[in-house]
Coordinates of C-alpha atoms in Angstrom, one line a residue:
Chain R
X687 CA -0.1 -0.4 -0.1
X688 CA 1.1 3.2 -1.0
X689 CA -0.1 4.7 2.2
X690 CA 2.3 6.2 5.3
X691 CA 2.1 3.3 7.8
X692 CA 3.0 5.4 10.9
X693 CA -0.5 7.7 9.2
X694 CA -4.0 7.0 11.6
X695 CA -6.4 5.0 9.0
X696 CA -9.7 7.2 8.5
X697 CA -11.4 3.9 9.9
X698 CA -10.5 0.7 11.0
X699 CA -13.1 -2.4 11.0
X700 CA -11.6 -4.4 14.2
X701 CA -13.7 -8.2 14.6
X702 CA -17.1 -6.8 13.4
X703 CA -19.7 -8.9 14.0
X704 CA -23.6 -8.4 13.4
X705 CA -26.6 -10.1 14.9
X706 CA -30.0 -9.1 13.9
X707 CA -32.7 -11.0 15.6
X708 CA -33.0 -13.3 19.1
X709 CA -32.4 -16.8 20.1
X710 CA -33.4 -18.6 17.0
X711 CA -34.4 -16.4 14.6
X712 CA -31.4 -14.7 15.1
X713 CA -29.2 -14.2 12.2
X714 CA -25.2 -13.6 11.6
X715 CA -25.0 -10.8 8.9
X716 CA -21.1 -10.0 9.8
X717 CA -18.9 -12.4 11.3
X718 CA -15.4 -10.8 12.1
X719 CA -14.6 -8.4 9.8
X720 CA -11.8 -6.5 9.4
X721 CA -11.3 -3.2 7.3
X722 CA -9.3 -0.6 7.4
X723 CA -9.8 2.8 5.2
X724 CA -7.1 5.3 5.2
X725 CA -7.5 9.0 3.5
X726 CA -8.0 9.3 -0.9
X727 CA -8.4 5.3 -1.2
X728 CA -11.5 5.0 -3.1
X729 CA -12.7 1.2 -2.0
X730 CA -15.3 -0.8 -3.9
X731 CA -17.3 -3.2 -1.6
X732 CA -19.0 -6.3 -3.5
X733 CA -20.6 -9.6 -3.1
X734 CA -23.9 -11.6 -3.4
X735 CA -26.5 -10.3 -1.5
X736 CA -27.3 -11.2 2.7
X737 CA -23.4 -11.5 1.8
X738 CA -23.0 -8.5 4.5
X739 CA -21.8 -5.3 2.5
X740 CA -25.1 -3.5 3.6
X741 CA -24.7 -4.3 6.8
X742 CA -21.0 -3.0 7.3
X743 CA -21.7 0.0 4.9
X744 CA -24.0 1.1 7.8
X745 CA -21.9 0.5 9.9
X746 CA -19.1 2.3 8.1
X747 CA -22.1 5.2 7.9
X748 CA -22.4 5.2 11.3
X749 CA -26.2 4.0 11.2
X750 CA -25.9 1.1 13.0
X751 CA -23.5 -0.3 15.5
X752 CA -21.7 -3.7 15.9
X753 CA -22.7 -6.2 18.1
X754 CA -19.3 -6.8 18.9
X755 CA -15.8 -5.7 17.8
X756 CA -14.7 -2.2 17.1
X757 CA -15.3 0.9 14.6
X758 CA -12.9 3.8 15.1
X759 CA -13.3 7.0 12.9
X760 CA -10.7 9.2 12.5
X761 CA -9.5 7.3 16.3
X762 CA -13.0 8.0 17.8
X763 CA -14.5 4.7 19.2
X764 CA -18.0 4.7 17.1
X765 CA -19.4 1.6 18.8
X766 CA -19.0 3.6 22.3
X767 CA -21.5 6.8 20.9
X768 CA -24.6 8.0 21.3
X769 CA -27.4 7.7 18.7
X770 CA -27.2 11.2 19.0
X771 CA -23.1 11.8 18.6
X772 CA -23.3 8.8 16.3
X773 CA -26.0 11.6 13.8
X774 CA -23.2 14.9 14.5
X775 CA -20.8 12.4 13.2
X776 CA -22.6 11.9 10.0
X777 CA -23.6 16.1 9.9
X778 CA -19.9 16.8 10.1
X779 CA -17.9 14.5 8.6
X780 CA -19.9 11.8 6.3
X781 CA -21.9 11.9 2.8
X782 CA -23.8 10.0 1.6
X783 CA -25.5 8.5 -2.1
X784 CA -28.2 6.1 -2.0
X785 CA -29.4 4.1 -5.2
X786 CA -32.7 5.5 -5.0
X787 CA -31.2 9.4 -4.8
X788 CA -33.5 10.0 -1.8
X789 CA -33.6 13.2 -2.9
X790 CA -36.7 15.3 -0.9
X791 CA -40.2 15.3 -3.3
X792 CA -41.6 18.7 -4.4
X793 CA -38.2 20.6 -3.4
X794 CA -35.6 21.8 -5.8
X795 CA -32.3 20.7 -6.6
X796 CA -30.7 23.9 -4.8
X797 CA -33.2 23.2 -1.1
X798 CA -32.0 19.5 -1.4
X799 CA -28.1 20.5 -1.5
X800 CA -28.7 22.7 1.3
X801 CA -30.4 20.7 3.7
X802 CA -26.9 19.1 5.6
X803 CA -25.2 22.8 6.1
X804 CA -28.9 23.9 7.6
X805 CA -28.8 20.9 9.6
X806 CA -24.7 22.7 10.4
X807 CA -26.7 25.6 11.0
X808 CA -25.2 27.9 8.2
X809 CA -26.8 30.9 6.8
X810 CA -28.5 31.5 4.4
X811 CA -25.2 32.9 2.6
X812 CA -23.2 30.6 3.3
X813 CA -25.6 27.7 2.4
X814 CA -26.5 29.7 -1.0
X815 CA -23.1 29.7 -2.1
X816 CA -21.7 26.2 -1.1
X817 CA -25.1 24.6 -2.8
X818 CA -24.5 26.4 -5.8
X819 CA -20.8 25.6 -5.9
X820 CA -22.1 22.0 -5.7
X821 CA -23.9 21.9 -8.1
X822 CA -21.8 23.4 -10.3
X823 CA -18.9 20.7 -9.6
X824 CA -21.7 17.7 -10.7
X825 CA -22.1 19.9 -13.9
X826 CA -25.6 21.4 -12.9
X827 CA -25.3 24.6 -13.5
X828 CA -28.2 26.4 -13.7
X829 CA -30.7 23.6 -13.0
X830 CA -31.5 24.5 -9.3
X831 CA -34.6 25.2 -9.6
X832 CA -35.8 22.2 -10.3
X833 CA -37.3 19.5 -8.8
X834 CA -36.2 16.0 -8.7
X835 CA -39.6 15.3 -11.0
X836 CA -38.3 17.4 -13.3
X837 CA -34.7 15.6 -13.9
X838 CA -33.6 12.5 -15.3
X839 CA -32.3 9.7 -13.0
X840 CA -28.3 10.5 -13.5
X841 CA -29.2 14.1 -12.9
X842 CA -30.9 13.1 -10.0
X843 CA -28.0 11.3 -8.4
X844 CA -25.6 14.0 -9.1
X845 CA -28.1 16.2 -7.3
X846 CA -27.3 13.6 -4.6
X847 CA -24.1 13.8 -4.7
X848 CA -23.3 17.3 -4.9
X849 CA -25.8 16.7 -1.6
X850 CA -23.0 14.8 0.1
X851 CA -20.1 17.1 -1.0
X852 CA -21.8 20.6 0.1
X853 CA -20.5 19.9 3.4
X854 CA -17.2 18.5 2.6
X855 CA -17.3 15.4 4.1
X856 CA -14.4 13.5 4.7
X857 CA -15.7 10.1 3.5
X858 CA -18.3 9.4 0.8
X859 CA -20.2 6.4 1.4
X860 CA -22.1 5.0 -1.6
X861 CA -24.5 2.3 -1.8
X862 CA -25.2 1.4 -5.1
X863 CA -24.8 4.4 -6.8
X864 CA -25.2 2.9 -10.2
X865 CA -27.6 0.8 -9.4
X866 CA -31.0 2.5 -11.0
X867 CA -29.3 4.3 -13.4
X868 CA -28.7 3.2 -17.6
X869 CA -25.0 2.3 -18.6
X870 CA -24.4 5.9 -20.0
X871 CA -25.5 7.5 -16.9
X872 CA -24.2 4.8 -14.5
X873 CA -20.7 5.5 -16.3
X874 CA -20.7 9.3 -16.2
X875 CA -21.6 8.6 -12.5
X876 CA -18.4 6.5 -12.0
X877 CA -16.9 8.9 -13.1
X878 CA -17.7 12.1 -11.2
X879 CA -17.3 9.5 -8.7
X880 CA -13.1 8.7 -9.7
X881 CA -12.5 12.3 -10.7
X882 CA -13.9 13.8 -6.7
X883 CA -11.5 10.8 -5.9
X884 CA -8.6 11.3 -7.6
X885 CA -8.6 15.5 -7.8
X886 CA -10.3 16.1 -4.4
X887 CA -8.6 13.3 -2.7
X888 CA -12.0 12.6 -1.5
X889 CA -12.2 9.1 0.1
X890 CA -14.9 7.0 -1.6
X891 CA -15.9 3.8 -0.3
X892 CA -18.8 2.0 -2.7
X893 CA -21.4 -1.0 -2.5
X894 CA -21.9 -2.1 -6.1
X895 CA -22.2 -5.7 -7.6
X896 CA -21.7 -4.7 -10.7
X897 CA -18.3 -5.3 -11.5
X898 CA -17.8 -2.9 -14.5
X899 CA -18.2 -0.2 -12.3
X900 CA -16.2 -1.7 -9.5
X901 CA -13.5 -1.2 -12.0
X902 CA -13.7 2.3 -11.0
X903 CA -12.3 2.1 -7.5
X904 CA -8.4 1.5 -6.7
X905 CA -9.1 -1.0 -4.7
X906 CA -11.5 -4.6 -4.7
X907 CA -13.2 -5.8 -1.0
X908 CA -15.3 -9.1 -1.4
X909 CA -18.1 -10.8 1.2
X910 CA -19.3 -13.3 1.0
X911 CA -21.0 -14.6 4.2
X912 CA -20.2 -12.3 6.3
X913 CA -16.7 -12.6 5.9
X914 CA -14.4 -10.5 3.6
X915 CA -12.9 -13.1 1.5
X916 CA -10.8 -11.3 -0.9
X917 CA -9.4 -7.4 -0.2
X918 CA -7.0 -6.6 -3.4
X919 CA -5.6 -3.5 -5.1
X920 CA -7.3 -3.2 -8.6
X921 CA -5.8 -2.6 -11.7
X922 CA -8.4 -0.5 -13.3
X923 CA -8.6 2.1 -15.4
X924 CA -6.4 4.2 -13.7
Chain S
X1352 CA -31.8 26.2 15.3
X1353 CA -35.2 26.8 15.6
X1354 CA -34.8 28.9 13.2
X1355 CA -34.0 26.4 11.1
X1356 CA -36.6 24.2 12.1
X1357 CA -39.5 27.1 11.2
X1358 CA -37.5 26.9 7.7
X1359 CA -37.9 22.9 7.1
X1360 CA -41.2 23.2 8.7
X1361 CA -42.5 26.1 6.2
X1362 CA -40.9 23.7 3.5
X1363 CA -42.6 20.6 4.3
X1364 CA -46.4 22.8 4.7
X1365 CA -45.8 24.2 1.4
X1366 CA -45.0 21.1 -0.7
X1367 CA -48.6 19.6 0.3
X1368 CA -50.7 22.7 0.2
X1369 CA -53.8 20.9 0.3
X1370 CA -53.6 18.5 2.5
X1371 CA -51.8 20.8 4.7
X1372 CA -54.9 23.2 4.0
X1373 CA -57.3 20.1 4.5
X1374 CA -55.2 19.4 7.9
X1375 CA -56.6 22.8 9.5
X1376 CA -59.4 22.6 8.1
X1377 CA -60.8 21.6 11.0
X1378 CA -59.6 24.0 13.4
X1379 CA -60.4 26.4 11.1
X1380 CA -64.4 25.5 11.5
X1381 CA -63.9 25.0 15.5
X1382 CA -62.1 27.7 16.1
X1383 CA -65.1 30.0 14.0
X1384 CA -67.9 28.5 15.7
X1385 CA -66.4 29.3 19.2
X1386 CA -66.2 32.5 18.4
X1387 CA -69.1 33.3 16.5
X1388 CA -70.9 31.4 19.1
X1389 CA -69.5 34.1 21.9
X1390 CA -69.9 37.0 19.7
X1391 CA -73.3 36.4 18.6
X1392 CA -74.1 35.7 22.3
X1393 CA -72.1 38.6 24.1
X1394 CA -74.1 40.3 21.0
X1395 CA -77.6 39.1 22.5
X1396 CA -77.1 39.5 26.2
X1397 CA -76.1 43.2 25.1
X1398 CA -79.2 43.8 23.3
X1399 CA -81.3 43.1 26.1
X1400 CA -79.7 44.8 28.4
X1401 CA -80.0 47.7 26.4
X1402 CA -83.9 47.0 25.5
X1403 CA -84.2 47.0 29.5
X1404 CA -82.2 50.6 29.8
X1405 CA -84.6 51.6 27.5
X1406 CA -87.6 50.7 30.0
X1407 CA -86.2 53.1 32.5
X1408 CA -84.0 52.1 35.3
X1409 CA -85.6 51.6 39.2
X1410 CA -88.7 51.2 37.3
X1411 CA -91.1 48.5 39.0
X1412 CA -94.2 46.9 37.0
X1413 CA -97.4 46.1 38.4
X1414 CA -100.2 43.8 36.0
X1415 CA -103.2 41.7 37.1
X1416 CA -102.8 37.9 37.1
X1417 CA -100.0 35.8 38.8
X1418 CA -97.4 35.9 35.4
X1419 CA -96.3 37.3 32.2
X1420 CA -98.3 37.1 29.0
X1421 CA -101.0 34.9 27.9
X1422 CA -103.1 33.0 29.4
X1423 CA -104.0 34.8 32.4
X1424 CA -107.4 33.8 34.6
X1425 CA -108.5 37.8 33.7
X1426 CA -112.0 37.2 36.0
X1427 CA -109.4 36.0 38.8
X1428 CA -107.4 38.9 38.3
X1429 CA -109.4 41.9 37.9
X1430 CA -108.2 45.0 36.2
X1431 CA -106.9 48.4 38.5
X1432 CA -108.5 50.8 39.6
X1433 CA -107.8 54.8 39.2
X1434 CA -107.6 54.9 42.8
X1435 CA -105.1 52.7 43.0
X1436 CA -102.4 55.0 41.8
X1437 CA -103.4 57.6 43.6
X1438 CA -103.6 54.8 46.8
X1439 CA -99.7 53.9 45.7
X1440 CA -98.1 57.7 45.5
X1441 CA -99.4 58.3 48.3
X1442 CA -98.9 55.8 51.1
X1443 CA -95.6 54.5 49.8
X1444 CA -92.8 56.7 50.7
X1445 CA -90.3 56.3 47.6
X1446 CA -92.2 55.8 44.6
X1447 CA -92.0 59.1 43.0
X1448 CA -94.6 58.4 40.3
X1449 CA -97.6 55.8 39.8
X1450 CA -97.9 56.0 35.6
X1451 CA -101.4 54.1 34.9
X1452 CA -101.7 52.0 30.9
X1453 CA -104.2 50.4 29.7
X1454 CA -103.3 49.3 25.8
X1455 CA -105.4 48.4 22.9
X1456 CA -104.4 47.2 19.5
X1457 CA -105.8 49.4 16.9
X1458 CA -105.9 50.4 13.4
X1459 CA -104.8 54.2 12.8
X1460 CA -105.4 55.8 9.6
X1461 CA -103.8 58.7 7.3
X1462 CA -105.5 60.0 4.7
X1463 CA -105.1 56.8 1.8
X1464 CA -103.1 54.7 4.3
X1465 CA -103.9 52.8 7.0
X1466 CA -102.1 50.5 9.5
X1467 CA -102.4 48.5 13.1
X1468 CA -100.4 49.3 16.3
X1469 CA -101.0 49.1 19.7
X1470 CA -102.4 52.3 21.5
X1471 CA -101.2 53.2 24.4
X1472 CA -103.1 55.2 26.8
X1473 CA -101.5 56.5 29.9
X1474 CA -100.5 60.2 31.9
X1475 CA -98.0 62.8 30.9
X1476 CA -94.8 61.0 33.1
X1477 CA -95.0 57.8 31.2
X1478 CA -92.7 59.0 28.3
X1479 CA -90.2 60.0 31.0
X1480 CA -90.0 57.1 33.1
X1481 CA -89.8 55.0 30.0
X1482 CA -87.0 56.9 28.6
X1483 CA -89.3 58.4 25.5
X1484 CA -87.3 61.1 23.7
X1485 CA -89.2 63.4 21.0
X1486 CA -88.1 63.9 17.4
X1487 CA -90.3 66.0 17.1
X1488 CA -93.4 67.9 18.3
X1489 CA -94.7 67.6 21.4
X1490 CA -95.8 65.3 24.6
X1491 CA -99.3 65.4 25.4
X1492 CA -100.4 67.5 28.7
X1493 CA -101.3 67.0 31.8
X1494 CA -104.0 69.2 31.0
X1495 CA -105.0 67.4 28.0
X1496 CA -104.9 64.1 30.0
X1497 CA -107.3 65.8 32.5
X1498 CA -109.5 66.8 29.2
X1499 CA -109.5 63.3 27.6
X1500 CA -108.0 65.2 25.1
X1501 CA -108.3 63.8 21.4
X1502 CA -104.0 64.0 20.7
X1503 CA -101.6 61.3 20.2
X1504 CA -97.6 60.8 20.3
X1505 CA -96.8 58.6 17.6
X1506 CA -93.7 56.3 17.0
X1507 CA -91.2 55.9 14.2
X1508 CA -92.7 52.9 13.2
X1509 CA -96.0 54.2 12.6
X1510 CA -94.5 57.8 11.1
X1511 CA -93.5 55.9 8.4
X1512 CA -96.5 53.3 7.6
X1513 CA -98.5 56.2 7.5
X1514 CA -96.2 59.3 6.4
X1515 CA -93.2 58.1 4.9
X1516 CA -90.9 60.6 4.6
X1517 CA -93.6 63.9 5.4
X1518 CA -93.8 65.7 8.8
X1519 CA -96.7 64.5 11.0
X1520 CA -96.5 67.0 13.3
X1521 CA -99.7 69.3 13.7
X1522 CA -101.8 66.1 11.0
X1523 CA -104.9 64.2 12.3
X1524 CA -105.3 60.7 11.9
X1525 CA -107.7 58.2 12.7
X1526 CA -107.8 56.4 15.9
X1527 CA -110.6 53.4 15.5
X1528 CA -113.5 56.0 15.0
X1529 CA -112.3 59.6 16.6
X1530 CA -110.0 61.8 14.6
X1531 CA -106.9 62.5 17.0
X1532 CA -104.5 65.3 16.7
X1533 CA -100.5 64.3 16.3
X1534 CA -98.6 66.7 18.7
X1535 CA -95.1 64.6 18.6
X1536 CA -93.1 62.6 16.6
X1537 CA -90.9 59.8 19.5
X1538 CA -87.4 59.4 18.2
X1539 CA -86.4 55.3 17.8
X1540 CA -85.2 53.1 20.3
X1541 CA -84.7 50.4 17.5
X1542 CA -85.6 47.0 17.0
X1543 CA -86.1 45.4 20.9
X1544 CA -84.6 41.6 21.1
X1545 CA -86.5 39.0 20.2
X1546 CA -88.4 40.9 17.2
X1547 CA -90.6 43.0 18.8
X1548 CA -90.6 46.6 17.4
X1549 CA -90.5 48.9 20.3
X1550 CA -91.1 52.2 17.9
X1551 CA -94.6 50.2 16.5
X1552 CA -96.7 52.5 19.0
X1553 CA -99.0 55.4 19.6
X1554 CA -99.5 57.2 23.0
X1555 CA -103.0 59.2 23.4
X1556 CA -104.1 59.9 27.6
X1557 CA -105.3 57.0 29.9
X1558 CA -108.6 59.1 29.6
X1559 CA -109.3 59.3 25.7
X1560 CA -108.3 55.2 25.7
X1561 CA -111.3 54.7 27.8
X1562 CA -113.4 56.5 26.7
X1563 CA -113.2 55.9 22.8
X1564 CA -111.1 52.8 22.2
X1565 CA -111.5 50.6 25.5
X1566 CA -115.4 51.7 26.5
X1567 CA -114.4 51.0 30.2
X1568 CA -112.1 52.7 33.3
X1569 CA -109.8 49.7 33.7
X1570 CA -106.2 50.6 34.2
X1571 CA -104.0 47.0 32.7
X1572 CA -100.8 48.0 34.3
X1573 CA -99.3 50.4 36.5
X1574 CA -95.4 51.6 36.3
X1575 CA -94.0 52.6 39.5
X1576 CA -90.7 54.6 39.8
X1577 CA -88.9 54.3 42.5
X1578 CA -86.4 57.1 44.0
X1579 CA -82.8 56.4 43.1
X1580 CA -81.5 55.7 47.2
X1581 CA -84.6 53.7 47.9
X1582 CA -84.5 49.7 48.3
X1583 CA -86.5 48.3 45.4
X1584 CA -86.9 44.9 47.1
X1585 CA -88.5 47.2 49.8
X1586 CA -90.8 48.9 47.5
X1587 CA -91.8 45.8 45.6
X1588 CA -93.1 44.4 49.5
X1589 CA -94.7 47.9 49.9
X1590 CA -97.1 47.8 47.2
X1591 CA -97.4 43.6 47.6
X1592 CA -99.2 44.5 50.9
X1593 CA -101.2 47.6 49.9
X1594 CA -102.2 46.1 47.0
X1595 CA -103.5 42.9 48.5
X1596 CA -105.6 45.3 51.5
X1597 CA -107.1 46.9 48.0
X1598 CA -107.6 44.2 46.1
X1599 CA -109.4 42.5 49.4
X1600 CA -107.1 38.8 49.4
X1601 CA -107.7 37.3 52.4
X1602 CA -104.5 36.0 54.0
X1603 CA -103.5 32.8 52.5
X1604 CA -104.5 33.6 49.5
X1605 CA -101.9 33.7 46.3
X1606 CA -101.4 37.5 44.7
X1607 CA -103.9 38.2 41.9
X1608 CA -101.1 40.2 40.4
X1609 CA -97.3 40.8 39.7
X1610 CA -94.6 43.7 40.5
X1611 CA -92.0 43.1 37.9
X1612 CA -88.5 44.5 38.8
X1613 CA -87.5 45.7 35.5
X1614 CA -83.6 45.0 36.5
X1615 CA -84.6 41.5 37.4
X1616 CA -85.5 40.6 34.2
X1617 CA -83.0 42.3 32.7
X1618 CA -80.6 39.8 34.8
X1619 CA -82.5 37.1 34.3
X1620 CA -82.2 37.4 30.8
X1621 CA -78.8 38.2 30.2
X1622 CA -78.0 35.1 32.5
X1623 CA -80.4 32.9 30.2
X1624 CA -78.5 34.4 27.2
X1625 CA -74.9 33.5 28.4
X1626 CA -76.1 30.1 29.7
X1627 CA -77.1 29.6 26.2
X1628 CA -73.8 31.4 24.9
X1629 CA -72.0 29.2 27.3
X1630 CA -73.9 25.9 26.2
X1631 CA -73.2 27.1 22.3
X1632 CA -69.9 27.2 23.1
X1633 CA -68.7 24.4 24.6
X1634 CA -70.7 22.4 21.6
X1635 CA -68.3 24.6 19.5
X1636 CA -65.1 23.7 21.3
X1637 CA -65.6 20.0 21.1
X1638 CA -65.3 21.0 17.7
X1639 CA -62.5 22.4 17.8
X1640 CA -61.1 19.0 19.9
X1641 CA -62.4 16.9 16.9
X1642 CA -60.4 19.6 14.9
X1643 CA -57.2 18.7 17.0
X1644 CA -57.9 14.8 16.8
X1645 CA -58.2 15.9 13.1
X1646 CA -54.2 17.3 13.1
X1647 CA -53.1 14.7 14.9
X1648 CA -54.3 11.8 12.3
X1649 CA -53.1 13.6 9.2
X1650 CA -49.9 14.2 10.7
X1651 CA -49.1 10.2 12.0
X1652 CA -50.1 9.6 8.5
X1653 CA -47.8 12.1 7.2
X1654 CA -44.9 10.6 9.2
X1655 CA -45.8 7.4 8.0
X1656 CA -45.9 8.7 3.9
X1657 CA -43.0 10.5 5.2
X1658 CA -40.9 8.1 6.2
X1659 CA -38.0 7.6 4.1
X1660 CA -37.6 11.6 4.1
X1661 CA -37.6 11.4 7.8
X1662 CA -34.6 8.7 7.3
X1663 CA -32.7 10.9 4.8
X1664 CA -32.9 13.7 6.7
X1665 CA -31.7 11.2 9.7
X1666 CA -29.3 9.6 7.5
X1667 CA -27.6 13.4 6.6
X1668 CA -27.0 14.0 10.3
X1669 CA -30.2 15.4 11.7
X1670 CA -30.7 14.6 15.1
X1671 CA -33.6 13.2 17.4
X1672 CA -34.7 16.4 18.5
X1673 CA -34.3 18.5 15.3
X1674 CA -37.1 15.8 13.7
X1675 CA -38.7 16.6 17.0
X1676 CA -39.1 19.9 17.1
X1677 CA -39.7 20.5 12.5
X1678 CA -42.4 18.0 13.0
X1679 CA -43.9 19.9 15.9
X1680 CA -43.3 23.2 15.2
X1681 CA -45.3 21.6 11.9
X1682 CA -48.0 20.8 13.8
X1683 CA -48.1 24.6 15.6
X1684 CA -47.9 26.8 12.8
X1685 CA -50.4 24.5 10.8
X1686 CA -53.1 24.7 13.6
X1687 CA -52.2 28.5 14.6
X1688 CA -52.4 29.2 11.3
X1689 CA -56.1 27.5 11.0
X1690 CA -56.8 29.5 14.1
X1691 CA -56.1 32.9 12.3
X1692 CA -57.9 31.6 9.0
X1693 CA -60.9 30.7 11.6
X1694 CA -60.9 34.1 13.5
X1695 CA -61.1 36.0 10.3
X1696 CA -63.8 34.1 9.2
X1697 CA -65.2 34.0 12.2
X1698 CA -65.7 37.7 12.8
X1699 CA -66.7 38.3 8.8
X1700 CA -69.2 36.0 9.9
X1701 CA -70.1 37.2 13.1
X1702 CA -70.7 40.5 12.0
X1703 CA -72.8 39.7 8.9
X1704 CA -74.9 37.5 11.4
X1705 CA -75.3 40.3 13.4
X1706 CA -76.9 42.9 11.2
X1707 CA -78.8 40.2 10.0
X1708 CA -80.9 39.8 13.3
X1709 CA -80.0 43.4 14.5
X1710 CA -78.2 42.5 17.6
X1711 CA -74.7 44.5 18.6
X1712 CA -71.5 43.1 17.0
X1713 CA -69.6 43.0 20.1
X1714 CA -65.4 42.1 19.5
X1715 CA -64.0 40.7 22.0
X1716 CA -60.5 40.6 21.8
X1717 CA -59.5 39.0 24.9
X1718 CA -61.6 35.7 23.3
X1719 CA -59.9 36.2 19.8
X1720 CA -56.2 36.3 21.5
X1721 CA -57.1 33.3 23.6
X1722 CA -58.3 31.6 20.6
X1723 CA -54.8 31.6 18.8
X1724 CA -53.9 30.1 21.6
X1725 CA -55.7 27.7 21.9
X1726 CA -54.8 27.0 18.5
X1727 CA -51.5 27.3 19.0
X1728 CA -51.4 24.6 21.7
X1729 CA -53.8 22.4 19.9
X1730 CA -50.8 22.0 17.3
X1731 CA -48.3 21.4 20.7
X1732 CA -50.4 18.7 22.4
X1733 CA -51.9 16.6 19.0
X1734 CA -48.2 17.1 16.8
X1735 CA -46.4 15.7 20.1
X1736 CA -46.8 12.1 19.8
X1737 CA -46.7 12.3 15.8
X1738 CA -43.5 14.3 16.1
X1739 CA -42.1 12.1 18.5
X1740 CA -42.7 9.1 16.3
X1741 CA -41.1 10.5 13.5
X1742 CA -37.8 11.1 15.5
X1743 CA -37.4 7.9 17.1
X1744 CA -37.6 6.4 13.9
X1745 CA -34.7 4.3 13.2
X1746 CA -32.5 5.8 9.9
X1747 CA -32.0 2.0 8.3
X1748 CA -35.8 1.1 8.4
X1749 CA -36.6 4.8 7.1
X1750 CA -34.6 4.6 4.5
X1751 CA -35.7 1.2 3.4
X1752 CA -39.4 1.8 4.1
X1753 CA -41.5 2.1 0.5

């Protein structure tokens, strides 16, 4: 690995397990996962459905906590944080991109993009400037006033990426970001993510089941039955 | 942070105008009906008071029979005699004046027009004790009263029906079968409550009425004006004792006359109207409560419908209290906006209805303010449960919700 070994990793999963349900109905989604991700990486998480990749993603995104094991985010133990503290980690350090875009309906692109800054308590002028800049950076300058219904799928996903970028996160988490898009739009979105990683040094973790899309990442982690099956660097287009 | 929650709430309301409007409809109707009921009730109470005021203060009415209105037994309750008037005036200390009255329904005719009205026969003091003022001309004099002259003073309704805009003073009208000079025109007292028109009457000397209209010397009512500093209750007691004696009622036998205190009547009527107002007001308040439950219902539906939206907010980094306050503020904003619409429409409706039924429009700022805050309170109370439910959603499940 090219990263300096003395550098503190950005995120670190250590022996993470996750059990859903209790007793006989208990289901072990993760069985002891170790992953370390450093600043500036672009990681694709792959695996069949039920392999635990979404669970790992939820834990990385501070939406869920491990049943056992540790999740260290920038030196802080997330598994020990309260619900409120985890929300604040999401607010200040994370950006999310979802498969289904998850934009607020009947709400203009700019209001959608502004939302994270609103929760941060930024004043109106700052919000507006940052939201316009984020929209421009995903190639949607001039589309501020459009609602999701007036945008194509590719455009909606780019608005969602702008929303994730607007708060300048240290980690961007993308859950099947191309899953609802055709090949052409999907490739455009992937190229956008790849350029954010290579040009701005943004750390990106993405779940996907299309190896086509995973080729854009620098590193691919394969999940199988709640364990990391394979973790390798990508020759890919980069 | 609060301002941001307000902004988020306003955006959420604006996103769905129709649903927002339907949500607040219950509160609008509830607030409006409370205010309309209370405003109309206040107006009716005031109207009763005004009307009683126009009868004159410290005035007692003595009537034959045990109760007011139809159904009294004339044979058991003889009318008063002229001698009773003097007896009351002389034997009871605190009496300022005793005014006899008798009345009849007659047709009055002026030129080609005729009008059915009440003619009251009384003394010259009648006008003073009943707070009548002249619009033009004069009252009849004591001399005319003693002589039984054919002279009358007419109310403004009679003037309108017979004369139109013409001045009636100095003309002659026919009352039943005799010609009568119009000496004066009374100032209008306006419509009384309960649909009675106080101005639809003419007044002539009692003796004239007895001789020329009724054909007997009965006095059907006595008005007793009491001195300001006297005890009304004591005077009523004295009148009862004296009249029982004069009407030869033996001990143990019931009175065959009744003494009314106009103030007491006014108080009774006002409290009656107030009771009805409160009754209607509480029925309206129940509808306000139903409106509140409507808000809760829609907010709950809205939380379910917006589960995914809440998931997005939570994922983006909203903390529980922010989601809670957003939904709570949404509920409060909706309900207080509903309250405002209710207040405006209620006052418009009340203004229209008071005009229609001719009672004064009594704007009650305190009650309007209370209604507003109450509608806001409804938002807090009925918005809290749905808001808490929204805030406690699990972000992962909320995001997965279809």
